[in-house]
Each structure stands twice: as C-alpha cells, then as structure tokens.
Coordinates of C-alpha atoms in Angstrom, one line a residue:
Chain A
M1 CA -153.5 39.7 -157.6
S2 CA -156.4 37.3 -157.9
S3 CA -156.8 34.5 -155.4
L4 CA -155.2 31.0 -155.9
Y5 CA -158.7 29.6 -156.2
E6 CA -159.5 32.0 -159.2
R7 CA -156.1 31.5 -160.8
I8 CA -156.4 27.7 -160.7
G9 CA -159.8 27.9 -162.3
G10 CA -162.4 28.1 -159.5
D11 CA -165.2 25.6 -159.1
A12 CA -164.5 24.0 -162.5
A13 CA -161.0 23.2 -161.5
V14 CA -162.1 21.7 -158.2
E15 CA -164.7 19.6 -160.0
A16 CA -162.0 18.4 -162.4
A17 CA -159.6 17.6 -159.6
V18 CA -162.0 15.9 -157.2
D19 CA -162.4 12.6 -159.1
V20 CA -158.6 12.3 -159.7
F21 CA -158.0 13.0 -156.0
Y22 CA -160.7 10.8 -154.6
K23 CA -159.6 7.8 -156.7
K24 CA -156.1 8.2 -155.5
V25 CA -157.3 8.2 -151.9
L26 CA -159.6 5.2 -152.5
T27 CA -156.9 3.1 -154.0
D28 CA -154.3 3.8 -151.3
D29 CA -154.7 0.9 -148.8
S30 CA -152.9 2.9 -146.0
I31 CA -155.8 5.4 -145.8
S32 CA -158.7 4.0 -147.8
Q33 CA -160.4 2.7 -144.6
F34 CA -161.1 6.3 -143.6
F35 CA -163.0 6.9 -146.8
E36 CA -165.1 3.7 -146.9
T37 CA -168.7 4.5 -146.7
T38 CA -172.0 3.5 -148.2
D39 CA -172.7 7.1 -149.2
M40 CA -170.0 7.7 -151.7
D41 CA -171.8 10.8 -153.1
A42 CA -171.5 12.5 -149.7
Q43 CA -167.9 11.4 -149.4
R44 CA -167.1 12.9 -152.8
E45 CA -168.6 16.2 -151.7
K46 CA -166.4 16.1 -148.6
Q47 CA -163.3 15.6 -150.8
K48 CA -164.5 18.5 -153.0
K49 CA -164.8 20.7 -149.9
F50 CA -161.3 19.8 -148.9
L51 CA -159.9 20.7 -152.3
T52 CA -161.8 24.0 -152.2
V53 CA -160.1 24.7 -148.9
A54 CA -156.7 23.7 -150.3
F55 CA -157.2 26.0 -153.3
G56 CA -158.0 28.9 -150.9
G57 CA -161.5 29.1 -152.2
P58 CA -164.7 29.9 -150.5
N59 CA -165.3 27.5 -147.6
D60 CA -167.3 27.1 -144.5
Y61 CA -164.6 25.2 -142.6
S62 CA -163.0 26.9 -139.6
G63 CA -159.9 25.4 -137.9
K64 CA -162.4 24.3 -135.2
D65 CA -164.6 22.5 -137.7
M66 CA -161.5 20.8 -139.2
R67 CA -160.5 19.6 -135.7
A68 CA -164.0 18.4 -134.9
A69 CA -164.4 16.6 -138.2
H70 CA -161.3 14.5 -137.7
A71 CA -161.5 14.1 -133.9
H72 CA -163.2 10.6 -134.1
L73 CA -160.4 9.2 -136.3
T74 CA -157.1 7.9 -135.1
L75 CA -154.8 9.7 -137.5
T76 CA -151.1 9.7 -137.7
E77 CA -148.4 11.8 -139.4
D78 CA -148.2 9.1 -142.1
H79 CA -152.0 9.4 -142.9
F80 CA -151.6 13.2 -143.2
G81 CA -148.6 12.8 -145.4
A82 CA -150.4 10.3 -147.6
V83 CA -153.3 12.6 -148.3
A84 CA -151.0 15.6 -148.8
G85 CA -149.0 13.5 -151.3
H86 CA -152.2 12.6 -153.2
L87 CA -153.1 16.3 -153.3
Q88 CA -149.7 17.2 -154.8
A89 CA -149.8 14.3 -157.3
T90 CA -153.3 15.4 -158.4
L91 CA -152.3 18.9 -159.0
E92 CA -149.2 17.8 -160.9
E93 CA -151.3 15.4 -163.0
L94 CA -153.6 18.3 -164.0
G95 CA -150.8 20.5 -165.0
V96 CA -151.1 23.1 -162.3
P97 CA -148.0 25.4 -162.4
E98 CA -145.4 24.7 -159.7
A99 CA -145.9 28.0 -157.9
E100 CA -149.7 27.4 -157.5
I101 CA -149.0 23.9 -156.3
G102 CA -146.7 25.3 -153.6
E103 CA -149.4 27.7 -152.5
A104 CA -152.0 24.9 -152.3
M105 CA -149.6 22.6 -150.3
A106 CA -148.9 25.5 -147.9
I107 CA -152.6 25.9 -147.2
A108 CA -153.0 22.1 -146.8
A109 CA -150.0 22.1 -144.4
S110 CA -151.7 24.8 -142.3
T111 CA -154.5 22.3 -141.4
H112 CA -151.9 19.8 -140.0
D113 CA -152.5 20.5 -136.3
D114 CA -156.2 20.7 -136.5
V115 CA -156.5 17.5 -138.6
L116 CA -154.2 15.5 -136.2
G117 CA -155.7 17.1 -133.1
L118 CA -152.4 18.5 -131.9
Chain B
M1 CA -174.5 11.6 -120.5
N2 CA -176.9 14.6 -121.0
K3 CA -180.3 13.5 -122.1
V4 CA -182.7 15.6 -124.2
T5 CA -186.4 15.6 -124.1
I6 CA -188.7 15.5 -127.1
T7 CA -192.5 15.2 -127.3
Y8 CA -193.6 12.3 -129.5
E9 CA -197.4 11.9 -130.2
G10 CA -198.1 14.0 -127.1
S11 CA -195.8 12.1 -124.7
Q12 CA -192.5 13.3 -123.4
V13 CA -189.6 11.0 -124.3
S14 CA -186.1 11.3 -122.8
C15 CA -183.6 10.7 -125.6
D16 CA -179.9 9.9 -126.0
P17 CA -178.8 12.9 -128.3
D18 CA -176.2 10.8 -130.0
K19 CA -178.8 8.3 -131.4
S20 CA -181.4 8.9 -134.0
I21 CA -185.0 9.8 -133.0
L22 CA -186.1 6.4 -134.4
E23 CA -183.5 4.5 -132.5
N24 CA -184.5 6.2 -129.3
L25 CA -188.2 5.4 -129.8
I26 CA -187.4 1.8 -130.7
T27 CA -185.2 1.2 -127.6
Q28 CA -188.0 2.5 -125.4
D29 CA -190.5 0.2 -127.0
I30 CA -192.6 3.1 -128.4
D31 CA -194.8 1.9 -131.2
V32 CA -193.3 3.3 -134.4
T33 CA -193.3 2.1 -138.0
Y34 CA -189.9 1.5 -139.6
S35 CA -187.9 -1.0 -141.6
C36 CA -184.4 -0.3 -143.1
Q37 CA -183.1 2.4 -140.6
K38 CA -180.8 3.6 -143.3
G39 CA -182.9 6.3 -145.0
S40 CA -183.9 4.2 -147.9
C41 CA -187.3 2.7 -147.2
L42 CA -189.0 6.0 -146.0
T43 CA -191.3 4.1 -143.7
C44 CA -190.2 6.0 -140.5
V45 CA -191.4 9.3 -141.9
M46 CA -192.5 11.7 -139.1
K47 CA -193.7 15.3 -138.9
T48 CA -192.4 18.3 -137.0
D49 CA -192.4 22.1 -137.2
H50 CA -188.9 22.3 -135.8
D51 CA -185.7 22.6 -137.8
V52 CA -184.2 19.3 -138.9
D53 CA -181.0 18.2 -140.5
P54 CA -181.3 18.5 -144.3
K55 CA -180.1 14.9 -144.5
S56 CA -183.4 13.7 -142.9
R57 CA -185.3 15.3 -145.7
A58 CA -183.1 14.7 -148.7
P59 CA -184.9 11.5 -149.8
L60 CA -188.4 13.0 -149.5
K61 CA -190.5 14.7 -152.1
P62 CA -190.6 18.5 -152.0
T63 CA -194.3 18.3 -151.3
L64 CA -193.7 16.3 -148.1
V65 CA -190.8 18.5 -147.0
E66 CA -193.0 21.5 -147.4
Q67 CA -195.4 19.9 -144.9
G68 CA -192.7 19.3 -142.3
Y69 CA -192.0 15.6 -142.9
F70 CA -188.6 14.1 -142.2
L71 CA -187.1 10.7 -141.6
G72 CA -186.8 9.6 -137.9
C73 CA -183.8 7.4 -138.7
Q74 CA -181.8 10.2 -140.1
Q75 CA -182.4 12.8 -137.4
K76 CA -181.0 13.2 -133.9
P77 CA -183.3 14.5 -131.2
N78 CA -183.0 18.2 -130.2
D79 CA -184.3 19.3 -126.9
G80 CA -187.9 20.4 -127.0
M81 CA -188.7 19.0 -130.4
V82 CA -192.4 18.2 -130.9
I83 CA -192.9 15.3 -133.3
N84 CA -195.9 13.4 -134.5
A85 CA -196.2 10.1 -136.3
A86 CA -197.1 10.4 -140.0
D87 CA -199.2 7.4 -140.7
Q88 CA -201.6 9.4 -142.8
I89 CA -199.1 10.4 -145.4
G90 CA -198.0 7.0 -146.3
V91 CA -200.9 6.8 -148.8
F92 CA -201.5 3.1 -149.1
H93 CA -203.5 1.6 -152.0
N94 CA -205.6 -1.6 -151.9
V95 CA -204.6 -3.9 -154.7
R96 CA -205.6 -7.5 -155.5
V97 CA -203.1 -10.3 -155.8
T98 CA -203.8 -11.8 -159.2
N99 CA -201.1 -14.4 -159.3
I100 CA -198.3 -16.0 -157.4
E101 CA -195.9 -18.1 -159.4
L102 CA -193.3 -20.1 -157.5
R103 CA -189.9 -20.3 -159.2
G104 CA -186.5 -21.7 -158.4
G105 CA -184.4 -20.4 -155.5
Q106 CA -187.4 -19.9 -153.3
V107 CA -188.5 -17.0 -155.4
A108 CA -192.1 -16.1 -156.1
I109 CA -193.2 -13.9 -158.9
V110 CA -196.2 -12.0 -157.5
R111 CA -198.6 -10.0 -159.6
L112 CA -200.9 -7.3 -158.4
T113 CA -203.5 -5.1 -159.8
V114 CA -202.4 -1.5 -160.5
P115 CA -204.2 1.2 -158.5
D116 CA -206.0 3.8 -160.7
G117 CA -203.6 6.7 -161.7
Y118 CA -200.7 5.0 -160.1
E119 CA -197.5 6.4 -161.6
Y120 CA -194.3 4.5 -161.1
R121 CA -190.9 4.1 -162.7
P122 CA -189.7 0.5 -163.1
G123 CA -186.9 -0.1 -160.6
Q124 CA -188.6 1.9 -157.9
F125 CA -189.9 0.0 -154.9
V126 CA -193.1 -0.3 -153.0
N127 CA -193.7 -1.0 -149.3
I128 CA -196.1 -3.7 -148.6
I129 CA -198.1 -4.1 -145.4
G130 CA -197.8 -7.7 -144.3
P131 CA -199.2 -9.5 -141.3
N132 CA -199.1 -7.6 -138.0
Y133 CA -198.4 -4.4 -139.9
T134 CA -194.9 -5.5 -140.7
L135 CA -193.6 -3.5 -143.7
R136 CA -191.2 -4.7 -146.3
S137 CA -189.9 -3.1 -149.5
Y138 CA -190.1 -4.8 -152.9
S139 CA -188.8 -3.5 -156.2
I140 CA -191.0 -3.2 -159.2
A141 CA -190.1 -5.5 -162.1
S142 CA -193.0 -4.6 -164.4
I143 CA -193.3 -1.5 -166.7
P144 CA -196.3 0.9 -166.9
L145 CA -197.3 -0.7 -170.2
D146 CA -198.0 -3.9 -168.4
D147 CA -201.5 -4.6 -167.0
E148 CA -200.2 -5.7 -163.7
L149 CA -197.6 -4.7 -161.1
E150 CA -194.9 -7.4 -160.7
I151 CA -192.6 -8.0 -157.8
H152 CA -190.2 -10.8 -157.0
V153 CA -190.2 -12.2 -153.5
K154 CA -187.5 -14.3 -152.0
E155 CA -188.9 -16.5 -149.3
H156 CA -187.0 -16.2 -146.1
E157 CA -187.3 -18.9 -143.5
F158 CA -188.3 -16.5 -140.8
G159 CA -189.6 -13.7 -143.0
T160 CA -193.2 -12.9 -141.9
V161 CA -194.0 -10.9 -145.0
S162 CA -192.0 -13.0 -147.6
R163 CA -193.6 -16.3 -146.4
W164 CA -197.1 -14.7 -146.6
L165 CA -196.5 -13.4 -150.1
C166 CA -195.1 -16.7 -151.3
D167 CA -198.3 -18.5 -150.1
K168 CA -200.6 -19.1 -153.0
S169 CA -203.7 -18.8 -150.8
L170 CA -203.1 -15.1 -151.0
I171 CA -204.2 -15.1 -154.7
G172 CA -207.4 -13.2 -155.0
Q173 CA -207.0 -11.4 -151.7
E174 CA -206.5 -7.6 -151.3
I175 CA -203.3 -6.3 -149.8
E176 CA -202.0 -2.7 -149.2
I177 CA -199.0 -1.1 -151.1
S178 CA -197.4 2.3 -150.7
E179 CA -196.7 4.9 -153.3
P180 CA -193.6 4.0 -155.3
E181 CA -190.3 5.2 -153.8
G182 CA -186.6 5.2 -154.8
Q183 CA -184.2 6.8 -157.2
C184 CA -182.9 3.7 -159.0
F185 CA -184.5 3.9 -162.5
Y186 CA -183.9 4.7 -166.1
L187 CA -183.8 8.3 -167.2
P188 CA -184.7 9.0 -170.8
G189 CA -182.1 10.7 -173.0
R190 CA -178.6 9.5 -173.8
S191 CA -180.3 6.6 -175.6
S192 CA -177.1 5.3 -177.1
S193 CA -175.0 5.3 -173.9
P194 CA -174.2 1.8 -172.7
L195 CA -175.9 0.4 -169.6
L196 CA -174.3 -2.1 -167.2
L197 CA -176.7 -3.8 -164.7
I198 CA -175.5 -6.1 -162.0
G199 CA -177.9 -7.9 -159.6
T200 CA -177.8 -10.7 -157.1
G201 CA -180.9 -12.8 -156.2
T202 CA -184.1 -10.8 -156.5
G203 CA -182.0 -7.8 -157.2
L204 CA -182.8 -8.9 -160.7
A205 CA -186.4 -7.5 -160.3
P206 CA -185.6 -3.8 -160.5
L207 CA -183.0 -4.5 -163.2
I208 CA -185.4 -6.3 -165.5
G209 CA -187.9 -3.5 -165.0
I210 CA -185.2 -0.9 -165.9
I211 CA -184.1 -2.9 -169.0
R212 CA -187.7 -3.3 -170.3
D213 CA -188.3 0.4 -169.5
A214 CA -185.2 1.5 -171.4
L215 CA -186.0 -0.7 -174.4
S216 CA -189.6 0.5 -174.5
Q217 CA -188.2 4.1 -174.6
G218 CA -186.0 3.2 -177.6
H219 CA -182.7 2.8 -175.8
D220 CA -180.4 1.6 -178.6
G221 CA -177.0 1.6 -176.8
K222 CA -175.5 -1.6 -175.5
I223 CA -177.2 -3.2 -172.4
E224 CA -175.1 -5.7 -170.4
L225 CA -177.0 -7.5 -167.7
Y226 CA -175.3 -9.7 -165.1
H227 CA -177.4 -11.8 -162.8
G228 CA -175.8 -13.8 -160.1
A229 CA -177.1 -16.5 -157.7
V230 CA -175.7 -19.1 -155.4
N231 CA -176.9 -22.1 -157.4
D232 CA -178.4 -22.8 -160.8
D233 CA -182.0 -22.8 -159.4
G234 CA -181.5 -19.2 -158.1
L235 CA -181.4 -18.1 -161.8
Y236 CA -185.1 -17.9 -161.6
L237 CA -185.8 -15.8 -164.7
I238 CA -183.6 -17.6 -167.1
D239 CA -186.2 -18.3 -169.8
E240 CA -187.5 -14.7 -169.9
L241 CA -184.0 -13.3 -170.0
Q242 CA -183.0 -15.5 -172.9
S243 CA -186.1 -14.7 -174.9
L244 CA -185.6 -11.0 -174.3
S245 CA -182.0 -11.1 -175.4
S246 CA -182.9 -12.9 -178.5
E247 CA -185.5 -10.3 -179.3
Y248 CA -183.1 -7.3 -178.8
D249 CA -179.6 -7.3 -180.4
N250 CA -178.3 -4.7 -178.0
L251 CA -179.1 -6.7 -174.9
S252 CA -176.6 -9.3 -173.6
V253 CA -177.4 -11.5 -170.6
H254 CA -174.7 -13.0 -168.5
L255 CA -175.6 -15.5 -165.7
G256 CA -173.3 -16.5 -162.9
V257 CA -173.4 -18.9 -160.0
L258 CA -171.1 -19.3 -157.0
N259 CA -171.4 -23.1 -157.2
K260 CA -171.3 -24.2 -160.8
G261 CA -174.0 -26.8 -161.7
S262 CA -175.1 -28.5 -164.8
L263 CA -176.5 -25.5 -166.6
N264 CA -174.7 -24.5 -169.8
H265 CA -173.7 -21.0 -170.5
T266 CA -173.4 -20.0 -166.8
L267 CA -170.3 -18.4 -165.4
E268 CA -168.7 -19.4 -162.1
G269 CA -167.9 -16.9 -159.4
A270 CA -169.2 -13.7 -157.9
I271 CA -171.2 -11.9 -160.5
N272 CA -169.9 -8.4 -159.7
D273 CA -166.3 -9.6 -160.1
I274 CA -167.2 -11.3 -163.4
A275 CA -168.9 -8.2 -164.7
L276 CA -166.1 -5.8 -163.8
S277 CA -163.5 -8.2 -165.1
Q278 CA -165.2 -7.9 -168.5
H279 CA -165.6 -4.1 -168.3
H280 CA -162.4 -2.3 -167.3
D281 CA -163.4 1.1 -168.6
L282 CA -166.8 2.4 -167.7
T283 CA -166.4 5.9 -169.0
G284 CA -169.8 7.1 -170.2
W285 CA -171.6 4.0 -168.9
R286 CA -174.6 4.1 -166.7
V287 CA -174.4 1.5 -164.0
F288 CA -177.3 -0.1 -162.0
L289 CA -176.5 -2.2 -158.9
C290 CA -179.2 -4.1 -157.0
G291 CA -179.2 -6.8 -154.3
D292 CA -176.9 -7.7 -151.5
P293 CA -175.8 -4.5 -149.7
D294 CA -172.2 -5.6 -149.4
M295 CA -172.0 -6.4 -153.1
V296 CA -173.6 -3.1 -154.0
K297 CA -171.2 -1.1 -151.9
K298 CA -168.1 -2.8 -153.2
T299 CA -169.2 -2.7 -156.8
K300 CA -170.1 1.0 -156.5
T301 CA -166.5 1.8 -155.5
K302 CA -165.1 -0.4 -158.3
A303 CA -167.3 1.1 -160.9
Y304 CA -166.3 4.6 -159.8
L305 CA -162.6 3.6 -160.0
A306 CA -163.3 2.2 -163.5
D307 CA -164.3 5.8 -164.4
A308 CA -168.1 5.6 -164.3
A309 CA -169.3 9.0 -163.1
L310 CA -170.7 8.8 -159.6
S311 CA -173.9 10.4 -160.7
D312 CA -174.3 7.6 -163.3
I313 CA -174.1 4.8 -160.7
L314 CA -177.6 4.0 -159.4
A315 CA -177.8 1.5 -156.5
D316 CA -180.5 -0.2 -154.6
P317 CA -179.1 -2.1 -151.7
F318 CA -181.6 -4.7 -150.3
D319 CA -181.3 -3.9 -146.6
I320 CA -183.6 -6.5 -145.2
Q321 CA -184.1 -6.4 -141.5
D322 CA -186.6 -8.6 -139.8
V323 CA -187.0 -6.0 -137.1
K324 CA -190.5 -6.7 -136.0
N325 CA -190.4 -10.5 -135.8

C-alpha cells in the first residue's frame, strides 16, 4: 500500500493544507504567541514541514531535532492539544477521509514527548 | 560559556557563539559598517571561504554569493572562520544633489542625479553615506523614466544623516549612494490584479514609486493607496497624489491621520486598520506595506488572514537605528 503522504496527495496536498492550518494557528490566541515573527515566510515553511511530518512524508526531522526545536519554548499539554486540534480540523475541512486523518493524528501524537521535552 | 575564535581582517577575535558575528564585532568596538542588523540593509556584508548559514546569503545576489559574501548580522561565528570586510563590493556611486524641497511633517523631497547605467526598480532602496561614514537606507520614489532619482527624507532630531540631507546647503554637492537593494517592487504581469498599498510617513516614497511604475507598465487593475500620518501636515504629498488619482481612474487615494485636523477628505485612525476594514477579502490582491516596522508586521499577518497569498505581500519595514551616533 502506498504511504499516507502519497494517498493524501503529496506535496500538493501539503501546500493546500498549510494556509488553512497556519491561519487557524495564527487566530488561536492561546498559541499564536509562539508563531509571531517578522519572518512569516519562514514560519509558513516551518508549518509546511510539520504537516509533511504529520502526513508521513519525506522529512529531515528526527525526534532529536523535534526536541531541540521546541526546547526554548514553554509548552504545555494544552498547547500541544490546541495544535493537534487545528491539524484535525484542517484535514476535516479539506475532506480527507477519516482513516487517513486517524493515521496523521497518530503520527502527530508520536511527537508528543519530543515537543513537550518529556 | 565556551568562546570561539574567528579571524577578522587578520586579527583574532574571541566570540560568543550565540551572537551574530556582527554583534560580536560591535560589542568589541571593532570598526565595522552596519545599519539595520536585521538582514535588510545589506550594509554589513562580509567575505569568507568558510561554509555559512544559507540565511546569511539569502538576500544577496547570486554573483555576490558566488564570491563568498554573506551578511555578518545573520551569521553566528564558527571556530576558525576567516573573515574579511567587504568595503569594496558596496559599489558606491557619486551623484549630485539637484534639489531639496522641504515639505510638511519635516519631510524633504531630495532629488539626485542618476549614475550612468544605473538600473533600479521603484520601491527598492539605496544606502547613502552620510557624515562620518554613517549609512542610512532610503527608498526610491522615482521611476526610471524620470531624469532624477527621488528619495523622501524624514528629518529626525538626532539623525545625523537625515538632518544633513534636509539641509538645503547640500544642493549642488556630491554624495555617495549604493547600488539599489530590496525586493519590494512591482513585477510586470497580472496587470489586472488589484493592488493594495499601505504606508505610514515616508513609507509613502516606495509606494508612490511602485504605483507610478505599475501605471507606466500599463497596470489596469484597481490600485488602492492608503497613506497615514500623525497629523495633517504629515500628508506631505497630498497634491501630487490627488493629481495622479484624477489622471488615472483605476487609482484611489485614501489619506488618514491619527489626530484629525481641518483637512477635508481625510480619515481618522490608524491607516492600516482603516485599509483592512475596507478590504476584508484580499484573495488575488498584491499587497505592499511600507513604513513603521510594527505596523508592517501586524498588517502582514492581517493581510494573510484576509487571504492574500504570502508571496503576494511585499513589505519594507523602516528599521531605523541610529547606531553610530
């Protein structure tokens, strides 16, 4: 069976999802402070990278990188849950089938300890 | 903390690896040319044969990257790096100041001769060498069809360069300007797509250049310009804007001030808020934002949330730092 990334639609799907997702994150006051930056273009690229990871696509993130990238932030269970919620809502909005959403959410959940530094 | 050692202009410099090379040099009082420290002005360009972070080269032309140039403000020091200053590459041109016209809001419209073969895009900026080799960036308000290069200078009380440029005794003298820099300009094509331009203060300079450039290239889509100032007298280009908008049907000019005065037809409030309250859906729009960095940053986010594509939002934050005074 082809990978989740391929079934969802590859880079084109990630490109379609990234704006929907990033806008949800930017308008969520409980987490938007982590995404405020003068360089929105770079920030959007980061969001795209995250979605690529969640879709099981080609990525250059190891668990160690994931840990290091989030180490300087003070993140809580609520923050992680909020981002995960936006991911799920994005996929639902784009009409991704339930089984594939489940797979993506499972991958996202697997980053939990690294993101929160546990 | 572990220090690293680099060689700068032949001397060994002990550096804090968590700070940029430029910051390390500045804190140790080493003579180095710089201005914005944010990767915009390109004045702290340096040269090395060592590997650098792609970020420190992203704003540079491929020809400069090829020669080993990078931005000192965007690069952290690696142990053993050998770096040289790059004063030679900042090709500077001698130009003559042909006119300085004082307007309201302590703004001067400064006109310069154009160096032979000088190619620029309206909306780009030049670095000008002021007294004591202080550098400042000014956006270009003229278009290549004009005979002269036009910049708008806001006089700052303690601004060495701005006070010098606003002094009429400079008329007739020669000054030095850099090659044009910056990515905030009009790209031909999509001539019927709408343009939204929002600027505060002399952030109007690049915008008027961009508008005249777009019009001269036959842009026939809607052009909405919003210029904001604190008071009426800060609307320093009001006559030119009104005559341009009466000449072109597709251009609408909106003027706003924070403190409403006696001028008719001005709006009251922050100009970026006014503009976005009138344009909720920016799908397909190209957006140009210039002026106060905080305004630019906030408006960029809002324009993106109003569905403008990030690649269609071009911004020129005026990061002025009087670092050498």
